[in-house]
């Protein structure tokens, strides 16, 4: 089948590449001409493990193409996927400008019956709204279906190829039959429901996972006072299948391009409807507190102030295996350190830090050893696998003081102590 993906970012490019890999012909469209040029010349604009190979396979097969011209791309395509961004606005609501513009463009380019899939994470009611925008532009028959995306950056290919479920939100039998064919290569439950339930499923899923992380961070704050160890508590509860072991890692809390904006969007939805959502509100508060608590503990080791102290931060990306820094907890942490007067240095294997974008200055080093030079404390903020092999004794020798804050409970405590550090872990006295 011929498919078009509108929006060639993390979701659009991965979805397009994987759908081409299972045999469809896919054209990825983007308004960003530079991104399309890069893709046409074989450069992958994002870092995502395994993506390059899948893209390359698709391009070589002749079934995976890129363009900025939506009208041409849509010729003969029965299915269009919308995968444009839906960032937060200042007040926490969702900026729907990209979806609106994509829907309008799709409506204008439509010449025959088309199934429009919304893969972007959008507020409840968007499917109907997108339908009305497209209807305004065309007299063709079409259906709009909500198919939320659940992939995780860093594992996106595996998640797309082996999903736990595919949610299909529509009342149209014709659209369901076409989508079952589109997704026939993916062996997982296809959960068919109404549009609004599908849209809410995505927000509920992300908010539930965010809540789980918030919960274990709350338990971590108790552990720090009681002399218990949060990792042991997490193991003790996680083996109960009713709870599950995933998303029970205490640390700096959640960040990234999805959880923060999606939890805020759900809060905004509740506020707008006058529906009280105390758990959602607490998750947001707990997340902010998790970063603050790490800094407070660090400050307490320096007699109440870190003014003028050099702090070296390992990791900038919001999680390992991605270059995405959107709402990264590492960056939120660095901002608090800067506000407290620290001199902040950072290193990340892939992700970049742009002072102008983030509104404060951080000095970027070439390696962990480089930023450790004369540092008073080192903080592990993103648990990149390559940090496992760090020579901690060497790092400690470069430093002006001896504090290691492991904000992801990543290092082996014995190794850290043997290297001579004063060592702080989250949820551990
Ligand atoms: N990133 C994730 O891990 C993830 C996971 C699940 C769901 N989602 C959701 O998927 C959506 C996309 O997220 P993303 O991270 O891929 O975003 P992104 O910012 O990486 O990519 C969006 C792309 O859309 C393009 N675009 C914007 N308007 C366009 C238009 N009118 N026509 C064509 N292209 C246009 C932009 O240039 C950009 O390349 C969001 O709603 C997000 O919440 C993201």
Coordinates of C-alpha atoms and ligand atoms in Angstrom, one line a residue:
X1 CA 0.0 0.0 0.0
X2 CA 1.2 3.6 -0.6
X3 CA 1.3 5.7 2.6
X4 CA 2.3 9.3 3.2
X5 CA 3.7 10.5 6.5
X6 CA 3.3 14.3 7.3
X7 CA 6.0 15.4 9.7
X8 CA 9.4 13.6 9.6
X9 CA 10.6 13.9 13.2
X10 CA 11.3 11.2 15.7
X11 CA 7.8 9.6 15.2
X12 CA 7.3 10.4 11.5
X13 CA 10.7 9.2 10.4
X14 CA 10.7 6.0 12.5
X15 CA 7.1 5.2 11.5
X16 CA 7.8 5.8 7.8
X17 CA 11.0 3.7 7.8
X18 CA 9.4 0.8 9.7
X19 CA 6.3 0.8 7.5
X20 CA 8.5 0.8 4.4
X21 CA 10.5 -2.0 6.0
X22 CA 7.4 -4.2 6.2
X23 CA 6.6 -3.7 2.5
X24 CA 4.6 -0.5 2.1
X25 CA 5.7 2.4 -0.1
X26 CA 6.1 5.4 2.1
X27 CA 6.7 9.0 1.3
X28 CA 7.8 11.2 4.3
X29 CA 6.9 14.9 3.9
X30 CA 8.2 17.8 6.0
X31 CA 8.0 21.6 5.8
X32 CA 11.6 21.6 6.9
X33 CA 13.4 21.7 3.5
X34 CA 16.9 21.2 5.1
X35 CA 15.7 18.1 6.9
X36 CA 14.4 16.6 3.6
X37 CA 17.6 17.5 1.8
X38 CA 19.6 15.8 4.4
X39 CA 17.5 12.7 4.2
X40 CA 17.7 12.6 0.5
X41 CA 21.5 12.7 0.7
X42 CA 21.5 9.9 3.2
X43 CA 22.0 11.9 6.4
X44 CA 19.8 11.0 9.3
X45 CA 18.9 14.2 11.1
X46 CA 18.3 12.6 14.5
X47 CA 20.1 10.0 16.7
X48 CA 18.1 6.9 17.2
X49 CA 19.8 3.5 17.5
X50 CA 19.2 1.2 14.4
X51 CA 17.3 3.9 12.5
X52 CA 20.0 4.5 9.9
X53 CA 20.0 0.9 8.8
X54 CA 16.2 0.7 8.4
X55 CA 16.1 4.0 6.5
X56 CA 18.9 2.9 4.2
X57 CA 17.1 -0.4 3.5
X58 CA 13.9 1.4 2.6
X59 CA 15.7 3.9 0.4
X60 CA 17.6 1.1 -1.4
X61 CA 14.4 -0.8 -2.0
X62 CA 12.9 2.3 -3.6
X63 CA 10.0 2.1 -1.2
X64 CA 11.0 5.0 1.1
X65 CA 11.1 8.5 -0.2
X66 CA 11.3 12.1 1.0
X67 CA 9.8 15.3 -0.2
X68 CA 8.5 18.7 0.8
X69 CA 5.7 18.5 -1.8
X70 CA 2.6 17.0 -0.1
X71 CA 0.3 17.3 -3.1
X72 CA 2.6 15.2 -5.3
X73 CA 3.2 12.7 -2.4
X74 CA -0.5 12.2 -1.9
X75 CA -1.1 11.1 -5.5
X76 CA -2.4 7.5 -5.3
X77 CA -1.9 7.3 -1.5
X78 CA -4.8 5.8 0.4
X79 CA -3.4 6.4 3.9
X80 CA -1.9 9.6 5.3
X81 CA -0.3 9.7 8.8
X82 CA 0.0 13.0 10.7
X83 CA 3.1 13.0 12.9
X84 CA 3.8 16.7 13.5
X85 CA 4.7 18.2 16.8
X86 CA 2.2 19.1 19.5
X87 CA 4.3 21.1 22.0
X88 CA 3.0 22.8 25.1
X89 CA 2.0 26.4 25.1
X90 CA 2.9 28.8 27.9
X91 CA -0.3 27.9 29.8
X92 CA 0.2 24.2 29.6
X93 CA -2.4 23.7 26.8
X94 CA -1.4 22.0 23.5
X95 CA -0.2 24.0 20.6
X96 CA -2.3 22.6 17.7
X97 CA -1.0 25.0 15.0
X98 CA 1.1 22.2 13.3
X99 CA -1.8 19.7 13.3
X100 CA -4.1 22.4 11.9
X101 CA -1.8 23.4 9.1
X102 CA -1.1 19.7 8.2
X103 CA -4.8 19.0 8.2
X104 CA -5.5 21.9 5.9
X105 CA -2.7 20.9 3.5
X106 CA -4.0 17.3 3.4
X107 CA -7.6 18.5 2.7
X108 CA -6.3 20.7 -0.2
X109 CA -4.3 17.9 -1.7
X110 CA -6.9 15.2 -1.4
X111 CA -8.4 13.8 -4.7
X112 CA -9.9 10.5 -3.6
X113 CA -11.0 8.5 -0.6
X114 CA -8.3 8.7 2.1
X115 CA -7.8 7.5 5.6
X116 CA -6.1 10.2 7.7
X117 CA -4.3 8.7 10.7
X118 CA -3.5 11.0 13.6
X119 CA -0.3 9.7 15.2
X120 CA 0.5 13.0 17.0
X121 CA -0.5 13.1 20.7
X122 CA -3.5 15.4 20.7
X123 CA -6.3 16.6 23.0
X124 CA -9.5 14.7 23.2
X125 CA -11.8 15.8 20.4
X126 CA -9.0 16.5 17.9
X127 CA -10.1 13.7 15.4
X128 CA -13.5 15.5 15.0
X129 CA -11.7 18.8 14.7
X130 CA -9.3 17.6 12.1
X131 CA -12.3 16.1 10.2
X132 CA -14.0 19.5 10.1
X133 CA -10.8 21.2 8.9
X134 CA -10.3 18.7 6.0
X135 CA -14.0 18.8 5.2
X136 CA -13.7 22.5 4.7
X137 CA -11.1 22.0 2.0
X138 CA -12.4 19.0 0.1
X139 CA -15.6 17.3 -1.1
X140 CA -13.8 13.9 -1.2
X141 CA -14.9 11.0 1.0
X142 CA -12.4 10.5 3.9
X143 CA -12.0 9.2 7.5
X144 CA -9.9 10.5 10.3
X145 CA -8.7 7.9 12.7
X146 CA -6.8 8.3 16.0
X147 CA -3.9 5.8 16.2
X148 CA -1.7 7.1 19.1
X149 CA 2.0 6.3 19.0
X150 CA 3.6 4.6 22.0
X151 CA 7.3 4.3 20.9
X152 CA 10.1 5.4 23.2
X153 CA 13.0 7.4 21.9
X154 CA 16.2 5.3 22.2
X155 CA 14.1 2.1 21.5
X156 CA 11.9 3.5 18.8
X157 CA 12.6 0.9 16.1
X158 CA 12.1 -2.1 18.4
X159 CA 8.9 -0.5 19.9
X160 CA 7.5 0.3 16.4
X161 CA 8.3 -3.2 15.0
X162 CA 7.1 -5.1 18.1
X163 CA 4.4 -3.0 19.7
X164 CA 2.5 -4.2 22.8
X165 CA -0.7 -3.0 21.1
X166 CA -2.0 -0.8 18.3
X167 CA -4.9 1.4 19.3
X168 CA -7.3 2.3 16.5
X169 CA -9.9 4.9 17.3
X170 CA -12.7 5.2 14.7
X171 CA -16.3 4.4 14.0
X172 CA -15.6 3.7 10.3
X173 CA -15.6 0.0 9.3
X174 CA -14.0 1.0 6.0
X175 CA -11.1 2.7 7.7
X176 CA -10.7 -0.2 10.2
X177 CA -10.3 -2.7 7.4
X178 CA -7.7 -0.5 5.6
X179 CA -5.8 0.0 8.8
X180 CA -5.8 -3.7 9.7
X181 CA -4.1 -4.2 6.3
X182 CA -1.6 -1.4 7.0
X183 CA -0.7 -2.9 10.3
X184 CA -1.0 -6.6 9.3
X185 CA 2.7 -7.2 9.7
X186 CA 2.7 -6.3 13.4
X187 CA 1.9 -9.2 15.6
X188 CA 0.1 -7.6 18.6
X189 CA -3.4 -6.9 19.8
X190 CA -5.2 -4.3 17.6
X191 CA -7.5 -2.5 20.0
X192 CA -10.4 -0.9 18.2
X193 CA -12.3 1.8 20.1
X194 CA -14.0 5.2 19.6
X195 CA -11.9 8.3 18.7
X196 CA -12.1 10.0 22.0
X197 CA -11.1 7.0 24.0
X198 CA -8.1 6.4 21.7
X199 CA -7.0 10.0 22.2
X200 CA -7.3 9.8 26.0
X201 CA -5.5 6.4 26.0
X202 CA -2.3 8.0 25.0
X203 CA -2.5 10.7 27.7
X204 CA -3.5 8.2 30.3
X205 CA -0.6 5.9 29.4
X206 CA 2.0 8.6 29.6
X207 CA 0.5 10.1 32.8
X208 CA 0.4 6.7 34.5
X209 CA 4.1 6.0 33.7
X210 CA 5.0 9.5 34.9
X211 CA 3.0 8.9 38.1
X212 CA 4.9 5.6 38.7
X213 CA 8.2 7.4 38.5
X214 CA 6.8 10.2 40.8
X215 CA 5.7 7.5 43.3
X216 CA 9.0 5.9 43.6
X217 CA 10.7 9.3 44.0
X218 CA 8.3 10.0 46.8
X219 CA 9.3 6.7 48.4
X220 CA 13.0 7.7 47.8
X221 CA 12.5 10.9 49.8
X222 CA 11.3 8.7 52.7
X223 CA 14.2 6.3 52.3
X224 CA 16.7 9.2 52.5
X225 CA 15.3 10.1 56.0
X226 CA 14.8 6.6 57.2
X227 CA 18.0 4.9 56.2
X228 CA 16.2 2.6 53.8
X229 CA 17.3 1.9 50.2
X230 CA 14.9 2.8 47.4
X231 CA 16.4 0.4 44.9
X232 CA 15.7 -2.5 47.3
X233 CA 12.2 -1.3 48.0
X234 CA 11.6 -0.9 44.2
X235 CA 12.8 -4.5 43.7
X236 CA 10.6 -5.7 46.5
X237 CA 7.4 -4.2 45.1
X238 CA 8.2 -4.5 41.4
X239 CA 8.3 -8.3 41.5
X240 CA 4.6 -8.2 42.3
X241 CA 3.0 -8.5 38.8
X242 CA 0.2 -6.2 39.9
X243 CA 2.8 -3.5 40.2
X244 CA 5.5 -4.4 37.7
X245 CA 9.2 -3.6 37.8
X246 CA 9.4 -1.0 35.0
X247 CA 9.4 2.7 35.7
X248 CA 10.4 2.2 39.3
X249 CA 13.8 3.9 39.0
X250 CA 14.2 6.7 41.5
X251 CA 16.2 9.7 40.2
X252 CA 15.8 13.1 38.8
X253 CA 12.2 12.4 37.5
X254 CA 10.9 12.4 34.0
X255 CA 11.6 14.8 31.2
X256 CA 11.7 14.6 27.4
X257 CA 9.4 15.6 24.6
X258 CA 6.4 13.6 25.8
X259 CA 5.8 13.1 29.5
X260 CA 6.0 16.8 30.6
X261 CA 3.8 18.1 27.9
X262 CA 1.3 15.2 28.1
X263 CA 0.9 15.3 31.9
X264 CA 0.5 19.1 31.6
X265 CA -2.1 18.6 28.8
X266 CA -4.1 16.2 31.0
X267 CA -4.0 18.7 33.9
X268 CA -5.1 21.4 31.6
X269 CA -7.9 19.2 30.3
X270 CA -9.1 18.6 33.9
X271 CA -8.8 22.3 34.8
X272 CA -10.8 23.3 31.7
X273 CA -13.6 20.8 32.5
X274 CA -13.6 21.5 36.2
X275 CA -12.7 17.9 36.9
X276 CA -10.3 17.5 39.8
X277 CA -7.2 15.4 39.0
X278 CA -5.2 15.3 42.2
X279 CA -2.9 12.5 41.1
X280 CA -1.9 14.3 37.9
X281 CA -1.2 17.5 39.9
X282 CA 0.9 15.6 42.4
X283 CA 2.9 14.0 39.7
X284 CA 3.9 17.4 38.3
X285 CA 4.8 18.7 41.8
X286 CA 6.8 15.5 42.7
X287 CA 8.8 15.8 39.5
X288 CA 9.9 19.3 40.3
X289 CA 10.7 18.3 43.8
X290 CA 12.9 15.4 42.7
X291 CA 15.4 17.7 41.0
X292 CA 15.3 20.2 43.9
X293 CA 15.9 17.4 46.4
X294 CA 19.1 16.3 44.6
X295 CA 20.4 19.8 44.6
X296 CA 19.5 20.3 48.3
X297 CA 21.4 17.2 49.3
X298 CA 24.4 18.4 47.3
X299 CA 24.3 21.8 48.9
X300 CA 24.2 20.3 52.3
X301 CA 27.5 18.6 51.7
X302 CA 29.1 22.1 51.0
X303 CA 27.9 23.7 54.2
X304 CA 24.8 25.3 52.7
X305 CA 26.2 26.9 49.5
X306 CA 27.5 25.9 46.1
X307 CA 28.2 29.5 45.0
X308 CA 31.4 29.5 42.9
X309 CA 31.8 25.7 43.1
X310 CA 32.6 23.9 39.9
X311 CA 30.0 21.2 39.2
X312 CA 30.5 18.7 36.4
X313 CA 27.3 17.1 35.0
X314 CA 27.5 13.8 33.1
X315 CA 24.6 13.7 30.6
X316 CA 22.5 16.4 28.8
X317 CA 20.0 14.3 26.9
X318 CA 16.7 13.5 28.6
X319 CA 17.6 9.9 28.6
X320 CA 20.3 7.6 27.2
X321 CA 20.4 6.7 23.5
X322 CA 18.9 9.9 22.2
X323 CA 20.1 13.3 21.2
X324 CA 16.7 14.8 22.4
X325 CA 17.1 17.4 25.1
X326 CA 13.5 18.7 25.2
X327 CA 12.6 19.3 28.8
X328 CA 15.6 17.1 29.9
X329 CA 15.8 16.6 33.7
X330 CA 19.6 17.1 33.3
X331 CA 19.0 20.5 31.9
X332 CA 16.5 21.4 34.6
X333 CA 19.0 20.3 37.2
X334 CA 21.8 22.4 35.6
X335 CA 19.5 25.4 35.7
X336 CA 18.9 25.0 39.4
X337 CA 22.7 24.7 39.9
X338 CA 23.3 27.9 38.0
X339 CA 20.6 29.7 40.0
X340 CA 22.5 28.7 43.1
X341 CA 25.7 30.3 41.7
X342 CA 27.6 27.2 40.7
X343 CA 29.9 27.1 37.7
X344 CA 28.4 24.3 35.6
X345 CA 30.2 22.1 33.1
X346 CA 28.6 19.3 31.2
X347 CA 29.4 16.4 28.9
X348 CA 27.1 14.2 26.8
X349 CA 28.2 11.6 24.2
X350 CA 25.6 12.8 21.7
X351 CA 23.3 15.6 22.8
X352 CA 24.1 19.2 22.5
X353 CA 23.4 22.2 24.8
X354 CA 22.4 25.5 23.2
X355 CA 22.7 28.3 25.7
X356 CA 20.6 30.7 23.6
X357 CA 17.7 28.2 23.5
X358 CA 17.8 27.3 27.2
X359 CA 18.4 30.8 28.4
X360 CA 21.5 30.1 30.6
X361 CA 25.1 29.2 30.0
X362 CA 26.8 25.9 30.6
X363 CA 30.4 25.1 29.6
X364 CA 30.6 21.9 27.5
X365 CA 33.5 19.6 27.8
X366 CA 35.0 17.0 25.4
X367 CA 35.0 14.1 27.9
X368 CA 34.0 13.2 31.4
X369 CA 37.7 13.6 32.4
X370 CA 37.8 17.0 30.9
X371 CA 34.8 18.4 32.8
X372 CA 36.1 16.7 36.0
X373 CA 39.2 18.9 36.0
X374 CA 39.1 21.0 39.3
X375 CA 35.5 20.1 39.9
X376 CA 34.1 20.1 43.4
X377 CA 31.3 17.7 42.6
X378 CA 30.4 15.5 39.7
X379 CA 26.7 14.6 39.1
X380 CA 25.5 11.7 36.9
X381 CA 22.3 13.1 35.3
X382 CA 21.8 10.8 32.3
X383 CA 22.8 7.2 32.5
X384 CA 24.5 6.6 29.2
X385 CA 25.9 3.1 29.0
X386 CA 29.4 4.5 28.1
X387 CA 29.6 6.0 31.6
X388 CA 29.8 2.4 33.0
X389 CA 33.4 2.1 32.0
X390 CA 34.6 5.4 33.5
X391 CA 37.8 5.3 35.4
X392 CA 36.4 6.8 38.6
X393 CA 39.8 6.8 40.3
X394 CA 41.2 8.9 37.5
X395 CA 38.2 11.3 37.6
X396 CA 38.6 11.7 41.3
X397 CA 42.3 12.6 40.9
X398 CA 41.4 15.5 38.5
X399 CA 38.9 17.0 40.9
X400 CA 39.3 19.7 43.5
X401 CA 36.9 18.0 45.9
X402 CA 35.4 14.6 46.3
X403 CA 31.7 14.6 45.9
X404 CA 29.8 12.3 43.5
X405 CA 26.0 12.6 43.2
X406 CA 24.5 9.7 41.4
X407 CA 21.1 11.1 40.4
X408 CA 20.2 7.9 38.5
X409 CA 21.5 5.3 40.9
X410 CA 23.7 4.1 38.1
X411 CA 27.1 3.4 39.5
X412 CA 28.2 0.5 41.6
X413 CA 28.5 2.0 45.1
X414 CA 31.5 -0.1 45.9
X415 CA 33.5 1.2 42.9
X416 CA 32.6 4.8 43.7
X417 CA 33.6 4.5 47.3
X418 CA 36.8 2.6 46.4
X419 CA 37.7 5.6 44.2
X420 CA 37.5 7.8 47.2
X421 CA 34.3 9.7 46.7
X422 CA 31.8 11.0 49.1
X423 CA 28.9 9.4 47.4
X424 CA 25.2 10.4 47.3
X425 CA 22.6 8.1 45.7
X426 CA 18.9 8.9 45.4
X427 CA 16.7 7.3 48.0
X428 CA 19.7 6.1 50.1
X429 CA 21.0 7.8 53.2
Ligands
LIG1 N1 9.1 11.7 20.3 C1 8.5 10.7 20.9 O1 9.1 9.8 21.6 C2 7.0 10.5 20.7 C3 6.4 9.3 21.1 C4 5.1 9.1 20.9 C5 4.3 10.2 20.4 N2 4.9 11.3 20.1 C6 4.1 12.4 19.6 O2 4.3 12.4 18.1 C7 4.2 13.8 17.7 C8 5.5 14.1 16.9 O3 6.5 14.1 17.8 P1 8.1 14.1 17.4 O4 8.9 14.0 18.6 O5 8.2 13.2 16.2 O6 8.1 15.7 16.8 P2 9.3 16.4 16.0 O7 9.4 17.8 16.5 O8 10.6 15.5 16.1 O9 8.9 16.3 14.5 C9 7.8 17.0 14.0 C10 8.1 17.3 12.5 O10 6.9 17.8 11.9 C11 7.3 18.8 10.9 N3 6.1 19.6 10.6 C12 5.5 20.5 11.4 N4 4.5 21.0 10.7 C13 4.4 20.4 9.5 C14 3.5 20.4 8.4 N5 2.4 21.2 8.4 N6 3.7 19.6 7.3 C15 4.8 18.8 7.4 N7 5.7 18.7 8.4 C16 5.5 19.5 9.4 C17 8.4 19.5 11.6 O11 9.2 20.2 10.7 C18 9.2 18.3 12.3 O12 10.2 17.8 11.4 C19 3.9 14.6 18.9 O13 2.5 14.8 19.0 C20 4.4 13.8 20.0 O14 3.8 14.1 21.3 C21 6.2 11.5 20.2

